[in-house]
XYZ file of C-alpha atoms in Angstrom:
492
model
C 14.175 26.012 -7.636
C 16.171 23.091 -8.893
C 17.528 20.265 -6.777
C 20.058 18.545 -9.052
C 21.633 15.354 -7.895
C 25.376 15.812 -7.864
C 28.326 13.648 -6.896
C 29.545 14.167 -3.369
C 33.217 14.182 -2.515
C 34.224 12.082 0.467
C 34.116 13.998 3.741
C 37.165 13.516 5.893
C 37.116 13.517 9.672
C 37.226 15.835 11.455
C 34.963 17.972 9.294
C 36.131 21.482 8.491
C 34.608 24.195 10.726
C 33.185 25.768 7.549
C 30.268 23.322 7.309
C 27.956 26.310 6.723
C 29.833 28.546 4.264
C 28.598 32.084 3.911
C 28.279 31.783 0.151
C 27.690 29.076 -2.423
C 26.368 25.565 -2.100
C 26.545 24.144 1.407
C 27.909 20.633 1.940
C 24.670 19.687 3.714
C 22.535 20.729 0.764
C 24.753 18.864 -1.685
C 24.595 15.711 0.426
C 20.819 16.029 0.879
C 20.174 16.541 -2.843
C 22.269 13.471 -3.607
C 20.551 11.308 -0.996
C 23.718 10.677 1.004
C 22.037 10.240 4.373
C 25.142 9.025 6.198
C 27.075 12.127 5.158
C 24.076 14.253 6.155
C 24.153 12.745 9.645
C 27.905 13.317 9.872
C 27.567 16.973 8.879
C 24.748 17.487 11.353
C 26.832 15.907 14.092
C 29.537 18.473 13.300
C 27.227 21.425 13.618
C 25.661 21.965 10.206
C 22.417 23.942 10.422
C 19.638 21.763 8.917
C 17.429 24.813 8.250
C 20.010 26.985 6.537
C 19.244 27.595 2.834
C 22.027 26.790 0.410
C 23.472 29.768 -1.465
C 23.991 28.249 -4.888
C 21.876 29.207 -7.920
C 18.253 28.036 -7.590
C 18.999 26.143 -4.376
C 17.147 26.165 -1.092
C 16.616 24.057 2.007
C 18.289 20.662 2.390
C 15.010 19.105 3.576
C 13.178 20.337 0.477
C 15.911 18.946 -1.779
C 15.761 15.530 -0.131
C 11.954 15.421 -0.330
C 11.937 16.610 -3.946
C 14.128 13.681 -4.990
C 12.411 11.241 -2.583
C 15.490 10.485 -0.528
C 13.399 9.312 2.415
C 16.314 8.177 4.563
C 17.902 11.587 4.082
C 14.615 13.292 4.977
C 14.566 11.265 8.188
C 18.209 12.098 8.930
C 17.538 15.829 8.572
C 14.454 15.631 10.766
C 16.410 13.669 13.372
C 18.989 16.457 13.214
C 16.411 19.100 14.069
C 15.140 20.249 10.673
C 11.802 22.058 10.823
C 9.338 19.896 8.829
C 7.353 23.031 7.903
C 10.264 25.269 6.921
C 9.540 26.972 3.600
C 11.759 28.247 0.839
C 10.985 30.676 -1.973
C 7.307 30.753 -2.909
C 6.287 29.149 0.361
C 7.347 25.695 -0.783
C 7.785 23.214 2.043
C 9.295 19.753 1.866
C 5.806 18.213 2.022
C 4.665 20.305 -0.947
C 7.693 19.103 -2.937
C 6.991 15.475 -2.012
C 3.298 15.750 -2.922
C 3.972 17.550 -6.198
C 6.327 14.769 -7.316
C 4.380 11.768 -6.017
C 7.079 10.874 -3.480
C 5.046 8.752 -1.075
C 7.806 7.543 1.241
C 9.163 11.033 1.870
C 5.640 12.405 2.374
C 4.921 9.738 4.982
C 8.166 10.467 6.832
C 7.332 14.185 6.917
C 3.744 13.642 8.048
C 4.835 11.271 10.805
C 7.273 13.978 11.938
C 4.425 16.461 12.306
C 4.493 18.338 8.991
C 1.334 20.418 8.553
C -0.808 18.608 5.922
C -2.684 21.804 5.088
C 0.159 24.303 4.770
C -0.171 25.965 1.345
C 2.371 27.718 -0.842
C 2.072 31.426 -1.643
C -0.162 30.666 -4.636
C -2.617 28.728 -2.488
C -1.830 25.142 -3.474
C -1.872 22.601 -0.654
C -0.158 19.220 -0.493
C -3.572 17.678 -1.192
C -4.251 19.670 -4.361
C -0.750 18.904 -5.646
C -1.076 15.194 -4.848
C -4.484 15.104 -6.568
C -2.997 16.773 -9.649
C -0.141 14.279 -9.784
C -2.521 11.342 -9.289
C -0.623 10.287 -6.156
C -3.383 8.196 -4.603
C -1.220 6.952 -1.736
C -0.258 10.486 -0.723
C -3.881 11.647 -0.925
C -4.872 8.849 1.447
C -1.998 9.591 3.824
C -2.729 13.335 3.886
C -6.383 12.691 4.722
C -5.387 10.305 7.494
C -3.237 13.088 8.936
C -6.067 15.595 8.943
C -5.823 17.397 5.587
C -8.985 19.295 4.636
C -10.482 17.535 1.586
C -12.500 20.632 0.651
C -9.661 23.196 0.649
C -9.170 24.515 -2.918
C -5.918 25.208 -4.721
C -4.626 28.282 -6.524
C -7.352 28.249 -9.193
C -10.232 27.541 -6.825
C -10.527 23.878 -7.788
C -10.871 21.394 -4.929
C -8.764 18.226 -4.761
C -11.814 16.185 -5.777
C -12.489 18.385 -8.798
C -8.851 18.087 -9.854
C -8.777 14.291 -9.481
C -12.162 13.782 -11.163
C -11.168 15.935 -14.138
C -8.086 13.813 -14.803
C -9.598 10.429 -13.932
C -11.135 10.054 -17.352
C -8.337 11.678 -19.323
C -5.775 10.061 -21.601
C -2.907 10.852 -19.250
C -0.111 10.157 -21.708
C -1.721 12.415 -24.303
C -2.142 15.162 -21.700
C 1.553 14.997 -20.841
C 2.603 14.917 -24.494
C 0.550 18.066 -25.137
C 2.083 19.716 -22.084
C 5.597 18.925 -23.291
C 4.848 20.191 -26.799
C 3.494 23.470 -25.418
C 6.585 23.944 -23.248
C 9.137 23.297 -25.971
C 7.349 24.386 -29.130
C 8.684 23.593 -32.598
C 10.197 20.240 -33.531
C 10.931 17.850 -30.694
C 11.281 14.157 -29.933
C 9.426 12.427 -27.133
C 10.351 9.473 -24.944
C 7.648 7.825 -22.821
C 8.311 5.480 -19.911
C 5.840 3.572 -17.735
C 6.708 2.207 -14.300
C 5.125 1.172 -11.017
C 4.520 4.054 -8.615
C 5.173 3.617 -4.881
C 1.452 3.210 -4.124
C 0.967 0.503 -6.766
C -0.647 2.629 -9.446
C 1.165 3.214 -12.741
C 3.421 6.175 -13.384
C 3.960 7.658 -16.848
C 6.946 9.897 -17.568
C 7.261 11.958 -20.739
C 10.605 13.452 -21.728
C 10.669 15.842 -24.658
C 13.846 17.077 -26.338
C 13.796 20.140 -28.546
C 15.468 20.050 -31.958
C 17.091 22.676 -34.172
C 17.096 26.174 -32.718
C 14.777 25.191 -29.852
C 17.032 22.865 -27.886
C 16.246 21.864 -24.349
C 14.762 19.034 -22.325
C 11.427 19.011 -20.523
C 10.318 16.123 -18.333
C 6.905 15.677 -16.741
C 5.384 12.740 -14.856
C 2.003 11.766 -13.429
C 0.357 8.679 -11.942
C -2.757 6.848 -13.023
C -4.149 7.306 -9.513
C -6.733 10.013 -10.165
C -9.755 7.690 -10.084
C -8.627 6.127 -6.804
C -7.883 9.574 -5.382
C -11.356 10.782 -6.377
C -12.903 7.819 -4.581
C -11.038 8.389 -1.330
C -11.780 12.123 -1.462
C -15.501 11.447 -1.971
C -15.512 9.223 1.093
C -13.746 11.891 3.136
C -16.357 14.453 2.033
C -19.252 12.152 2.872
C -20.287 11.692 -0.766
C -21.750 8.315 -1.756
C -21.739 7.472 -5.451
C -23.723 4.318 -6.281
C -21.783 1.043 -6.463
C -22.390 0.762 -10.200
C -20.824 4.183 -10.743
C -17.749 3.251 -8.728
C -17.435 -0.018 -10.624
C -17.552 1.772 -13.989
C -14.870 4.134 -12.724
C -12.427 1.401 -11.738
C -12.737 -0.976 -14.682
C -10.304 0.901 -16.975
C -7.595 0.568 -14.315
C -7.663 -3.192 -13.807
C -4.889 -3.700 -16.340
C -2.911 -0.664 -15.170
C -2.648 -1.033 -11.401
C -0.084 -3.376 -9.950
C -2.419 -4.827 -7.314
C -5.828 -3.436 -8.272
C -5.400 -0.315 -6.119
C -8.213 1.589 -7.860
C -10.497 -1.422 -7.468
C -9.734 -1.693 -3.764
C -10.215 2.027 -3.191
C -13.785 1.626 -4.433
C -14.288 -1.586 -2.456
C -13.103 0.067 0.773
C -15.325 3.081 0.148
C -18.377 0.840 -0.141
C -17.409 -1.415 2.759
C -17.348 1.587 5.055
C -21.013 2.341 4.457
C -23.890 1.072 6.587
C -27.006 2.029 4.657
C -29.614 -0.319 3.279
C -29.591 1.189 -0.218
C -25.895 0.464 -0.736
C -26.255 -3.022 0.738
C -29.075 -3.952 -1.621
C -27.200 -2.550 -4.616
C -24.160 -4.663 -3.725
C -26.230 -7.829 -3.286
C -27.666 -7.247 -6.770
C -24.117 -7.189 -8.100
C -23.597 -10.644 -6.623
C -26.596 -11.865 -8.650
C -25.313 -10.451 -11.935
C -24.533 -12.558 -15.002
C -21.278 -10.596 -15.298
C -18.478 -12.293 -13.301
C -16.662 -8.980 -12.782
C -19.751 -7.541 -11.101
C -20.070 -10.635 -8.934
C -16.408 -10.402 -7.946
C -16.800 -6.726 -7.036
C -19.938 -7.445 -5.000
C -18.263 -10.288 -3.096
C -15.215 -8.159 -2.311
C -17.482 -5.470 -0.849
C -19.621 -7.913 1.153
C -16.500 -9.489 2.646
C -16.410 -6.703 5.240
C -19.428 -4.562 4.496
C -20.301 -2.343 7.434
C -17.357 -3.397 9.561
C -14.255 -2.600 7.535
C -11.208 -1.962 9.735
C -9.318 -0.415 6.811
C -11.836 2.396 6.381
C -11.141 5.489 4.379
C -10.573 8.800 6.160
C -13.869 10.408 7.111
C -15.872 7.167 7.157
C -17.963 5.811 9.993
C -16.132 2.988 11.784
C -19.218 1.588 13.473
C -20.483 -1.973 13.136
C -23.829 -3.206 11.848
C -25.208 -6.664 12.322
C -25.472 -8.185 8.850
C -23.411 -11.299 9.436
C -26.218 -13.816 8.930
C -27.575 -12.178 5.789
C -24.152 -11.637 4.228
C -23.007 -15.143 5.041
C -26.150 -16.587 3.465
C -25.532 -14.673 0.230
C -21.884 -15.736 0.076
C -22.585 -19.396 0.851
C -25.353 -19.590 -1.737
C -23.118 -18.060 -4.381
C -20.224 -20.368 -3.470
C -22.346 -23.463 -4.131
C -22.824 -22.551 -7.775
C -19.870 -20.298 -8.681
C -17.357 -21.538 -11.251
C -15.556 -18.358 -12.343
C -12.013 -18.571 -10.842
C -11.735 -14.864 -9.915
C -15.086 -14.942 -8.108
C -14.151 -18.167 -6.315
C -10.979 -16.492 -5.037
C -13.023 -13.503 -3.877
C -15.400 -15.858 -2.050
C -12.546 -17.592 -0.237
C -11.150 -14.214 0.805
C -14.613 -13.162 1.989
C -15.027 -16.312 4.075
C -11.623 -15.619 5.590
C -12.724 -12.112 6.567
C -16.100 -13.237 7.922
C -14.479 -16.087 9.925
C -17.763 -17.909 10.482
C -17.612 -21.661 11.098
C -20.899 -22.132 9.231
C -19.003 -21.573 5.977
C -16.778 -24.633 6.477
C -18.706 -26.873 4.034
C -18.387 -24.330 1.225
C -14.702 -23.690 1.956
C -13.939 -27.416 2.028
C -15.810 -27.898 -1.255
C -13.718 -25.224 -2.938
C -10.385 -26.239 -1.417
C -10.949 -29.911 -2.212
C -12.425 -29.359 -5.654
C -11.124 -31.460 -8.560
C -8.095 -29.931 -10.241
C -7.886 -27.124 -7.700
C -4.512 -25.326 -7.638
C -4.274 -23.886 -4.114
C -3.711 -20.182 -3.528
C -3.032 -18.381 -0.269
C -6.776 -17.852 0.057
C -7.234 -21.594 0.671
C -5.385 -21.832 4.007
C -6.480 -18.350 5.118
C -10.156 -19.155 4.651
C -9.857 -22.681 6.013
C -8.066 -21.639 9.206
C -10.599 -18.834 9.749
C -13.684 -21.087 9.596
C -12.243 -24.274 11.124
C -14.127 -25.372 14.257
C -12.214 -27.042 17.058
C -12.241 -30.800 16.673
C -13.226 -30.925 12.992
C -10.900 -33.625 11.690
C -11.797 -33.263 7.999
C -11.040 -29.549 8.051
C -7.845 -30.114 10.005
C -6.710 -32.760 7.513
C -7.303 -30.341 4.649
C -5.284 -27.622 6.366
C -2.421 -30.031 7.096
C -2.372 -31.064 3.424
C -1.940 -27.425 2.522
C 1.120 -27.228 4.813
C 2.658 -29.802 2.453
C 1.795 -27.898 -0.753
C 4.554 -27.380 -3.313
C 3.915 -23.635 -3.393
C 6.094 -21.917 -0.757
C 3.620 -19.117 -0.132
C 0.635 -21.438 0.297
C 2.670 -23.682 2.585
C 3.740 -20.689 4.673
C 0.193 -19.373 5.129
C -1.104 -22.854 5.899
C 1.575 -23.358 8.546
C 0.733 -19.974 10.050
C -2.946 -20.927 10.131
C -2.193 -24.274 11.723
C 0.095 -22.669 14.304
C -2.618 -20.172 15.225
C -5.316 -22.729 15.952
C -6.388 -22.730 19.609
C -6.303 -26.540 19.785
C -3.253 -28.456 21.008
C -3.227 -32.007 19.698
C -0.558 -34.516 18.749
C -1.699 -34.293 15.129
C -1.173 -30.532 15.041
C 2.200 -30.774 16.769
C 3.497 -33.425 14.395
C 2.381 -31.444 11.354
C 4.174 -28.367 12.680
C 7.298 -30.369 13.550
C 7.403 -31.652 9.967
C 7.752 -28.066 8.748
C 10.916 -27.456 10.789
C 12.800 -28.988 7.870
C 11.016 -26.833 5.282
C 13.079 -25.148 2.576
C 11.329 -21.830 3.261
C 12.748 -20.149 6.355
C 9.562 -18.180 7.091
C 7.560 -21.401 7.119
C 10.106 -22.825 9.576
C 9.631 -19.765 11.781
C 5.836 -20.132 11.728
C 6.140 -23.768 12.711
C 8.566 -22.954 15.530
C 6.235 -20.296 16.879
C 3.309 -22.735 16.820
C 5.264 -25.426 18.639
C 6.638 -23.004 21.212
C 3.135 -21.743 21.977
C 2.270 -25.357 22.826
C 5.345 -25.791 25.011
C 6.987 -28.181 22.552
C 10.759 -27.780 22.756
C 11.255 -29.141 19.281
C 10.663 -25.505 18.354
C 14.318 -24.838 19.282
C 15.444 -26.659 16.146
C 13.461 -24.184 14.076
C 14.667 -21.208 16.103
C 18.279 -22.207 15.527
C 17.711 -22.662 11.774
C 15.993 -19.316 11.359
C 18.595 -17.354 13.296
C 21.367 -18.997 11.291
C 19.774 -18.827 7.842
C 17.471 -15.795 7.735
C 18.824 -13.132 5.411
C 18.763 -9.366 5.664
C 15.261 -9.111 4.220
C 13.749 -11.753 6.477
C 13.259 -9.782 9.659
C 9.744 -11.164 10.086
C 11.071 -14.722 10.299
C 13.719 -13.670 12.822
C 11.097 -11.915 14.953
C 8.958 -15.056 14.982
C 11.958 -17.136 16.014
C 12.761 -14.749 18.870
C 9.138 -14.878 20.010
C 9.296 -18.672 20.005
C 12.496 -18.628 22.062
C 10.964 -16.215 24.560
C 7.884 -18.459 24.815
C 10.208 -21.277 25.862
C 11.965 -19.100 28.419
C 15.180 -18.444 26.476
C 16.712 -14.984 26.396
C 18.372 -14.573 23.013
C 17.193 -11.053 22.284
C 20.678 -10.045 21.150
C 20.805 -12.699 18.458
């Protein structure tokens, strides 16, 4: 079945009674395939049946078309209009299967949140999980597992999702897709290759092949470089525990591919969720390595080892008492570490551990000669700052004056969240009401309002007047500050 995007003619009001024609393409299907969610809602309001298949060649259900092309707002509109999230078209294909097969994370999440069955297979036996594993859609694999998908259920050929992901994790994905395109077209053809960021942060590669001479035609195929991360999350869901060194070897090839080290963090989260002594000792040995990458990996794991709140599906969420031992390892390493990436990992770890005993090490890093602050500086400092420590407070206030907007914002948030209420804190927050960054202004206003300081109203007024369409967080903070001061401006 094809779901071509096609231009949609304007729909006049009132809509014709023939919103569900007996033959041919239905207006609802055409609007859904094109991602015109407002027209979809209008047609539904005028009686269009959201579960009626379209009658055009190789067409089907509007919901499947929207999910296939990742028109998430249209998927939501159809669901709001009563579409069955598990309705299937020819071959047993549901909207969730289409989303998983094409790596469409946003549409998959909308469908799962609406109650789509994460284990419903097509007539050949493929499940959303096997299709997502084949595509390398790490984010969809994670989401399916969170919604109860069976990680052991095989696909049409008997291969499990883990076997599928592991097979492709070490493959040259672009070469695999080029070979696939050549086999489909045969003969002479030209190939175009495009790389882009996938919705879950891994990389997506798209190969388009065009036949030449007598064998004309176009074949397009895409995959994501998320197979290694998917294999890791599937192992955790199945209760498998590869050694830390094995996971580290698996993720290293992806450090230059992933947008935000997604494969790295999948392995880190898998190890953090464990509670056994063998894993703990293996990770501490990484922190003692001469290789800075191994030290960085070990620190990232120890940051929340045994108590990770962002656990992978199927992991134990219990808590073990390793705080003293972990903190000792991290503090000792911080006193001698010079590699910038490991230093950043240490600051992040201290922020997670939030233990005041780490203040000397955090202050030494933050105040080091030539140090260019990052967001880890204020996050770590605010997390370990004891009440009444003037040196630590002075360092945090200096960070609220940093030239980097993001650092200044996080520092202001940290300062605002301190339990203490002193004139020094209030004045530092009041100084940020004139900040050029509207989110920083909102953080300062919230901190002042929490202390009953009505100077916060200046910040509230600025935020509500200046915050743009993409700054809802700042507006929410401003409204919270106003409410804290007893003002009802919820309609602002």
